Amino acid sequence: MISSVRGEVLSVGLDHVVVEVGGVGFAVQATPATLATLRRGEEARLHTALVVREDSLTLFGFADADARELFGLLQTVSGIGPRLALATLAVLDPDKLRGALVEGNITVLTSVPGIGRKGAERLTLELRDKVTALGSGDAPATTAPGALRAEVVEALAGLGFPAKQAEQAVDKVLADGDGHTTASVLRASLATLGRKR
């Protein structure tokens, strides 16, 4: 995965920037707020997430790692793809988004084009615990289960399993007991999914 790019800004478009890294120009999709900080001819560094599809490889860029983490987390929710996740971060900055999710503020979440009431409710239901985990780096022990679940579901999705199936398998494994590591949950979830195929 390409987790960051640094180099000269070759051009800035309405929804992307082209950054030259080692003689190669990378087109990076970004929010208007991030694009506004970039100037042609200047050096830029962006935290990035690479989204792989059958017919494309798309880089999404963020001014900080926090926004990139939220971008990945949003996509763990069914119906939220990379474009909608980016649109969410374009409308709501990371702190405002985290606050809306924790408080269950449907009004704020539905201000994002493409997110209706049901989508907003699903976001708060699925991400409330995970964003508190993401935002409190000083207390990983108390928030590990939510972060662990998100990590394993993301890994399974990356391996090609449907998000819903991956979530069900991980939840089943986590319900069986405590003291799990990411690797052990991933192994057990793969075994569970293997039996279903």
C-alpha positions as protocol buffer text, in pm:
chain_id: "A"
residue {
  index: 1
  type: MET
  ca { x: 0 y: 0 z: 0 }
}
residue {
  index: 2
  type: ILE
  ca { x: 117 y: 355 z: -75 }
}
residue {
  index: 3
  type: SER
  ca { x: 74 y: 530 z: 262 }
}
residue {
  index: 4
  type: SER
  ca { x: 224 y: 867 z: 171 }
}
residue {
  index: 5
  type: VAL
  ca { x: 363 y: 1066 z: -120 }
}
residue {
  index: 6
  type: ARG
  ca { x: 608 y: 1356 z: -114 }
}
residue {
  index: 7
  type: GLY
  ca { x: 722 y: 1560 z: -408 }
}
residue {
  index: 8
  type: GLU
  ca { x: 667 y: 1860 z: -631 }
}
residue {
  index: 9
  type: VAL
  ca { x: 309 y: 1957 z: -709 }
}
residue {
  index: 10
  type: LEU
  ca { x: 276 y: 1946 z: -1089 }
}
residue {
  index: 11
  type: SER
  ca { x: -88 y: 2054 z: -1106 }
}
residue {
  index: 12
  type: VAL
  ca { x: -392 y: 2108 z: -887 }
}
residue {
  index: 13
  type: GLY
  ca { x: -736 y: 2022 z: -1027 }
}
residue {
  index: 14
  type: LEU
  ca { x: -1087 y: 2058 z: -884 }
}
residue {
  index: 15
  type: ASP
  ca { x: -1081 y: 1714 z: -719 }
}
residue {
  index: 16
  type: HIS
  ca { x: -719 y: 1597 z: -744 }
}
residue {
  index: 17
  type: VAL
  ca { x: -355 y: 1696 z: -738 }
}
residue {
  index: 18
  type: VAL
  ca { x: -65 y: 1552 z: -937 }
}
residue {
  index: 19
  type: VAL
  ca { x: 248 y: 1503 z: -726 }
}
residue {
  index: 20
  type: GLU
  ca { x: 576 y: 1401 z: -888 }
}
residue {
  index: 21
  type: VAL
  ca { x: 756 y: 1131 z: -691 }
}
residue {
  index: 22
  type: GLY
  ca { x: 1083 y: 1000 z: -833 }
}
residue {
  index: 23
  type: GLY
  ca { x: 997 y: 1110 z: -1186 }
}
residue {
  index: 24
  type: VAL
  ca { x: 645 y: 962 z: -1174 }
}
residue {
  index: 25
  type: GLY
  ca { x: 337 y: 1184 z: -1148 }
}
residue {
  index: 26
  type: PHE
  ca { x: 79 y: 1045 z: -905 }
}
residue {
  index: 27
  type: ALA
  ca { x: -280 y: 1168 z: -940 }
}
residue {
  index: 28
  type: VAL
  ca { x: -419 y: 1191 z: -587 }
}
residue {
  index: 29
  type: GLN
  ca { x: -789 y: 1250 z: -515 }
}
residue {
  index: 30
  type: ALA
  ca { x: -837 y: 1492 z: -225 }
}
residue {
  index: 31
  type: THR
  ca { x: -1087 y: 1717 z: -49 }
}
residue {
  index: 32
  type: PRO
  ca { x: -1117 y: 2086 z: -147 }
}
residue {
  index: 33
  type: ALA
  ca { x: -970 y: 2185 z: 192 }
}
residue {
  index: 34
  type: THR
  ca { x: -658 y: 1973 z: 129 }
}
residue {
  index: 35
  type: LEU
  ca { x: -625 y: 2095 z: -231 }
}
residue {
  index: 36
  type: ALA
  ca { x: -646 y: 2457 z: -112 }
}
residue {
  index: 37
  type: THR
  ca { x: -322 y: 2410 z: 84 }
}
residue {
  index: 38
  type: LEU
  ca { x: -124 y: 2296 z: -221 }
}
residue {
  index: 39
  type: ARG
  ca { x: 60 y: 2520 z: -469 }
}
residue {
  index: 40
  type: ARG
  ca { x: 196 y: 2429 z: -812 }
}
residue {
  index: 41
  type: GLY
  ca { x: 576 y: 2408 z: -806 }
}
residue {
  index: 42
  type: GLU
  ca { x: 597 y: 2366 z: -428 }
}
residue {
  index: 43
  type: GLU
  ca { x: 679 y: 2044 z: -243 }
}
residue {
  index: 44
  type: ALA
  ca { x: 390 y: 1865 z: -76 }
}
residue {
  index: 45
  type: ARG
  ca { x: 351 y: 1564 z: 149 }
}
residue {
  index: 46
  type: LEU
  ca { x: 20 y: 1380 z: 166 }
}
residue {
  index: 47
  type: HIS
  ca { x: -92 y: 1083 z: 373 }
}
residue {
  index: 48
  type: THR
  ca { x: -255 y: 849 z: 123 }
}
residue {
  index: 49
  type: ALA
  ca { x: -481 y: 546 z: 93 }
}
residue {
  index: 50
  type: LEU
  ca { x: -471 y: 326 z: -216 }
}
residue {
  index: 51
  type: VAL
  ca { x: -808 y: 186 z: -322 }
}
residue {
  index: 52
  type: VAL
  ca { x: -782 y: -115 z: -553 }
}
residue {
  index: 53
  type: ARG
  ca { x: -1070 y: -205 z: -784 }
}
residue {
  index: 54
  type: GLU
  ca { x: -1085 y: -456 z: -1071 }
}
residue {
  index: 55
  type: ASP
  ca { x: -1052 y: -178 z: -1326 }
}
residue {
  index: 56
  type: SER
  ca { x: -860 y: 91 z: -1135 }
}
residue {
  index: 57
  type: LEU
  ca { x: -604 y: 191 z: -874 }
}
residue {
  index: 58
  type: THR
  ca { x: -698 y: 519 z: -706 }
}
residue {
  index: 59
  type: LEU
  ca { x: -492 y: 718 z: -457 }
}
residue {
  index: 60
  type: PHE
  ca { x: -674 y: 934 z: -203 }
}
residue {
  index: 61
  type: GLY
  ca { x: -471 y: 1199 z: -20 }
}
residue {
  index: 62
  type: PHE
  ca { x: -510 y: 1370 z: 317 }
}
residue {
  index: 63
  type: ALA
  ca { x: -333 y: 1649 z: 501 }
}
residue {
  index: 64
  type: ASP
  ca { x: -296 y: 1433 z: 813 }
}
residue {
  index: 65
  type: ALA
  ca { x: -302 y: 1069 z: 921 }
}
residue {
  index: 66
  type: ASP
  ca { x: -616 y: 1126 z: 1132 }
}
residue {
  index: 67
  type: ALA
  ca { x: -827 y: 1208 z: 825 }
}
residue {
  index: 68
  type: ARG
  ca { x: -683 y: 904 z: 643 }
}
residue {
  index: 69
  type: GLU
  ca { x: -779 y: 674 z: 933 }
}
residue {
  index: 70
  type: LEU
  ca { x: -1135 y: 809 z: 933 }
}
residue {
  index: 71
  type: PHE
  ca { x: -1151 y: 764 z: 555 }
}
residue {
  index: 72
  type: GLY
  ca { x: -1069 y: 393 z: 597 }
}
residue {
  index: 73
  type: LEU
  ca { x: -1306 y: 355 z: 890 }
}
residue {
  index: 74
  type: LEU
  ca { x: -1602 y: 510 z: 703 }
}
residue {
  index: 75
  type: GLN
  ca { x: -1563 y: 247 z: 430 }
}
residue {
  index: 76
  type: THR
  ca { x: -1614 y: -38 z: 679 }
}
residue {
  index: 77
  type: VAL
  ca { x: -1983 y: 63 z: 680 }
}
residue {
  index: 78
  type: SER
  ca { x: -2198 y: -106 z: 418 }
}
residue {
  index: 79
  type: GLY
  ca { x: -2293 y: 135 z: 139 }
}
residue {
  index: 80
  type: ILE
  ca { x: -2003 y: 375 z: 200 }
}
residue {
  index: 81
  type: GLY
  ca { x: -1742 y: 362 z: -75 }
}
residue {
  index: 82
  type: PRO
  ca { x: -1427 y: 571 z: -116 }
}
residue {
  index: 83
  type: ARG
  ca { x: -1603 y: 854 z: -304 }
}
residue {
  index: 84
  type: LEU
  ca { x: -1869 y: 896 z: -35 }
}
residue {
  index: 85
  type: ALA
  ca { x: -1607 y: 866 z: 241 }
}
residue {
  index: 86
  type: LEU
  ca { x: -1407 y: 1146 z: 75 }
}
residue {
  index: 87
  type: ALA
  ca { x: -1723 y: 1355 z: 31 }
}
residue {
  index: 88
  type: THR
  ca { x: -1795 y: 1312 z: 404 }
}
residue {
  index: 89
  type: LEU
  ca { x: -1448 y: 1441 z: 493 }
}
residue {
  index: 90
  type: ALA
  ca { x: -1492 y: 1727 z: 245 }
}
residue {
  index: 91
  type: VAL
  ca { x: -1806 y: 1845 z: 428 }
}
residue {
  index: 92
  type: LEU
  ca { x: -1704 y: 1757 z: 787 }
}
residue {
  index: 93
  type: ASP
  ca { x: -1355 y: 1797 z: 930 }
}
residue {
  index: 94
  type: PRO
  ca { x: -1230 y: 1496 z: 1134 }
}
residue {
  index: 95
  type: ASP
  ca { x: -1321 y: 1647 z: 1475 }
}
residue {
  index: 96
  type: LYS
  ca { x: -1671 y: 1747 z: 1367 }
}
residue {
  index: 97
  type: LEU
  ca { x: -1729 y: 1406 z: 1205 }
}
residue {
  index: 98
  type: ARG
  ca { x: -1605 y: 1222 z: 1514 }
}
residue {
  index: 99
  type: GLY
  ca { x: -1829 y: 1435 z: 1737 }
}
residue {
  index: 100
  type: ALA
  ca { x: -2135 y: 1373 z: 1518 }
}
residue {
  index: 101
  type: LEU
  ca { x: -2076 y: 998 z: 1522 }
}
residue {
  index: 102
  type: VAL
  ca { x: -2024 y: 978 z: 1898 }
}
residue {
  index: 103
  type: GLU
  ca { x: -2329 y: 1197 z: 1973 }
}
residue {
  index: 104
  type: GLY
  ca { x: -2544 y: 1029 z: 1706 }
}
residue {
  index: 105
  type: ASN
  ca { x: -2608 y: 1368 z: 1542 }
}
residue {
  index: 106
  type: ILE
  ca { x: -2812 y: 1263 z: 1236 }
}
residue {
  index: 107
  type: THR
  ca { x: -2865 y: 1625 z: 1121 }
}
residue {
  index: 108
  type: VAL
  ca { x: -2491 y: 1688 z: 1084 }
}
residue {
  index: 109
  type: LEU
  ca { x: -2431 y: 1356 z: 906 }
}
residue {
  index: 110
  type: THR
  ca { x: -2718 y: 1405 z: 659 }
}
residue {
  index: 111
  type: SER
  ca { x: -2560 y: 1737 z: 554 }
}
residue {
  index: 112
  type: VAL
  ca { x: -2325 y: 1522 z: 344 }
}
residue {
  index: 113
  type: PRO
  ca { x: -2464 y: 1475 z: -11 }
}
residue {
  index: 114
  type: GLY
  ca { x: -2537 y: 1105 z: -60 }
}
residue {
  index: 115
  type: ILE
  ca { x: -2601 y: 1024 z: 307 }
}
residue {
  index: 116
  type: GLY
  ca { x: -2966 y: 995 z: 398 }
}
residue {
  index: 117
  type: ARG
  ca { x: -3127 y: 936 z: 738 }
}
residue {
  index: 118
  type: LYS
  ca { x: -3086 y: 557 z: 726 }
}
residue {
  index: 119
  type: GLY
  ca { x: -2723 y: 585 z: 617 }
}
residue {
  index: 120
  type: ALA
  ca { x: -2653 y: 833 z: 897 }
}
residue {
  index: 121
  type: GLU
  ca { x: -2813 y: 602 z: 1153 }
}
residue {
  index: 122
  type: ARG
  ca { x: -2606 y: 310 z: 1025 }
}
residue {
  index: 123
  type: LEU
  ca { x: -2289 y: 521 z: 1049 }
}
residue {
  index: 124
  type: THR
  ca { x: -2352 y: 619 z: 1411 }
}
residue {
  index: 125
  type: LEU
  ca { x: -2454 y: 266 z: 1510 }
}
residue {
  index: 126
  type: GLU
  ca { x: -2147 y: 100 z: 1356 }
}
residue {
  index: 127
  type: LEU
  ca { x: -1881 y: 367 z: 1415 }
}
residue {
  index: 128
  type: ARG
  ca { x: -1966 y: 527 z: 1751 }
}
residue {
  index: 129
  type: ASP
  ca { x: -1737 y: 294 z: 1949 }
}
residue {
  index: 130
  type: LYS
  ca { x: -1471 y: 280 z: 1679 }
}
residue {
  index: 131
  type: VAL
  ca { x: -1421 y: 656 z: 1653 }
}
residue {
  index: 132
  type: THR
  ca { x: -1377 y: 687 z: 2028 }
}
residue {
  index: 133
  type: ALA
  ca { x: -1115 y: 414 z: 1992 }
}
residue {
  index: 134
  type: LEU
  ca { x: -950 y: 601 z: 1706 }
}
residue {
  index: 135
  type: GLY
  ca { x: -950 y: 933 z: 1887 }
}
residue {
  index: 136
  type: SER
  ca { x: -799 y: 817 z: 2218 }
}
residue {
  index: 137
  type: GLY
  ca { x: -450 y: 698 z: 2138 }
}
residue {
  index: 138
  type: ASP
  ca { x: -349 y: 721 z: 2503 }
}
residue {
  index: 139
  type: ALA
  ca { x: -586 y: 443 z: 2613 }
}
residue {
  index: 140
  type: PRO
  ca { x: -560 y: 158 z: 2365 }
}
residue {
  index: 141
  type: ALA
  ca { x: -636 y: -117 z: 2617 }
}
residue {
  index: 142
  type: THR
  ca { x: -994 y: -5 z: 2681 }
}
residue {
  index: 143
  type: THR
  ca { x: -1078 y: 55 z: 2314 }
}
residue {
  index: 144
  type: ALA
  ca { x: -897 y: -233 z: 2150 }
}
residue {
  index: 145
  type: PRO
  ca { x: -1200 y: -454 z: 2062 }
}
residue {
  index: 146
  type: GLY
  ca { x: -1360 y: -194 z: 1829 }
}
residue {
  index: 147
  type: ALA
  ca { x: -1030 y: -113 z: 1660 }
}
residue {
  index: 148
  type: LEU
  ca { x: -942 y: -482 z: 1636 }
}
residue {
  index: 149
  type: ARG
  ca { x: -1277 y: -562 z: 1473 }
}
residue {
  index: 150
  type: ALA
  ca { x: -1236 y: -280 z: 1218 }
}
residue {
  index: 151
  type: GLU
  ca { x: -881 y: -391 z: 1136 }
}
residue {
  index: 152
  type: VAL
  ca { x: -976 y: -756 z: 1076 }
}
residue {
  index: 153
  type: VAL
  ca { x: -1291 y: -670 z: 878 }
}
residue {
  index: 154
  type: GLU
  ca { x: -1080 y: -440 z: 658 }
}
residue {
  index: 155
  type: ALA
  ca { x: -821 y: -714 z: 606 }
}
residue {
  index: 156
  type: LEU
  ca { x: -1090 y: -967 z: 508 }
}
residue {
  index: 157
  type: ALA
  ca { x: -1251 y: -716 z: 270 }
}
residue {
  index: 158
  type: GLY
  ca { x: -906 y: -666 z: 118 }
}
residue {
  index: 159
  type: LEU
  ca { x: -889 y: -1042 z: 61 }
}
residue {
  index: 160
  type: GLY
  ca { x: -1213 y: -1024 z: -137 }
}
residue {
  index: 161
  type: PHE
  ca { x: -1475 y: -1129 z: 118 }
}
residue {
  index: 162
  type: PRO
  ca { x: -1804 y: -931 z: 116 }
}
residue {
  index: 163
  type: ALA
  ca { x: -1812 y: -678 z: 404 }
}
residue {
  index: 164
  type: LYS
  ca { x: -2126 y: -826 z: 558 }
}
residue {
  index: 165
  type: GLN
  ca { x: -1983 y: -1180 z: 564 }
}
residue {
  index: 166
  type: ALA
  ca { x: -1654 y: -1052 z: 704 }
}
residue {
  index: 167
  type: GLU
  ca { x: -1832 y: -861 z: 983 }
}
residue {
  index: 168
  type: GLN
  ca { x: -2043 y: -1163 z: 1080 }
}
residue {
  index: 169
  type: ALA
  ca { x: -1738 y: -1392 z: 1091 }
}
residue {
  index: 170
  type: VAL
  ca { x: -1534 y: -1146 z: 1303 }
}
residue {
  index: 171
  type: ASP
  ca { x: -1826 y: -1085 z: 1542 }
}
residue {
  index: 172
  type: LYS
  ca { x: -1869 y: -1462 z: 1587 }
}
residue {
  index: 173
  type: VAL
  ca { x: -1498 y: -1504 z: 1668 }
}
residue {
  index: 174
  type: LEU
  ca { x: -1493 y: -1207 z: 1909 }
}
residue {
  index: 175
  type: ALA
  ca { x: -1805 y: -1336 z: 2088 }
}
residue {
  index: 176
  type: ASP
  ca { x: -1622 y: -1660 z: 2170 }
}
residue {
  index: 177
  type: GLY
  ca { x: -1390 y: -1499 z: 2427 }
}
residue {
  index: 178
  type: ASP
  ca { x: -1129 y: -1242 z: 2527 }
}
residue {
  index: 179
  type: GLY
  ca { x: -754 y: -1206 z: 2481 }
}
residue {
  index: 180
  type: HIS
  ca { x: -760 y: -1193 z: 2102 }
}
residue {
  index: 181
  type: THR
  ca { x: -484 y: -1056 z: 1885 }
}
residue {
  index: 182
  type: THR
  ca { x: -539 y: -926 z: 1532 }
}
residue {
  index: 183
  type: ALA
  ca { x: -361 y: -1230 z: 1389 }
}
residue {
  index: 184
  type: SER
  ca { x: -562 y: -1483 z: 1591 }
}
residue {
  index: 185
  type: VAL
  ca { x: -896 y: -1319 z: 1505 }
}
residue {
  index: 186
  type: LEU
  ca { x: -800 y: -1303 z: 1137 }
}
residue {
  index: 187
  type: ARG
  ca { x: -703 y: -1673 z: 1134 }
}
residue {
  index: 188
  type: ALA
  ca { x: -1022 y: -1780 z: 1313 }
}
residue {
  index: 189
  type: SER
  ca { x: -1238 y: -1561 z: 1087 }
}
residue {
  index: 190
  type: LEU
  ca { x: -1077 y: -1705 z: 776 }
}
residue {
  index: 191
  type: ALA
  ca { x: -1147 y: -2056 z: 909 }
}
residue {
  index: 192
  type: THR
  ca { x: -1511 y: -1962 z: 969 }
}
residue {
  index: 193
  type: LEU
  ca { x: -1547 y: -1809 z: 622 }
}
residue {
  index: 194
  type: GLY
  ca { x: -1371 y: -2110 z: 468 }
}
residue {
  index: 195
  type: ARG
  ca { x: -1636 y: -2343 z: 610 }
}
residue {
  index: 196
  type: LYS
  ca { x: -1912 y: -2130 z: 454 }
}
residue {
  index: 197
  type: ARG
  ca { x: -1766 y: -2149 z: 102 }
}
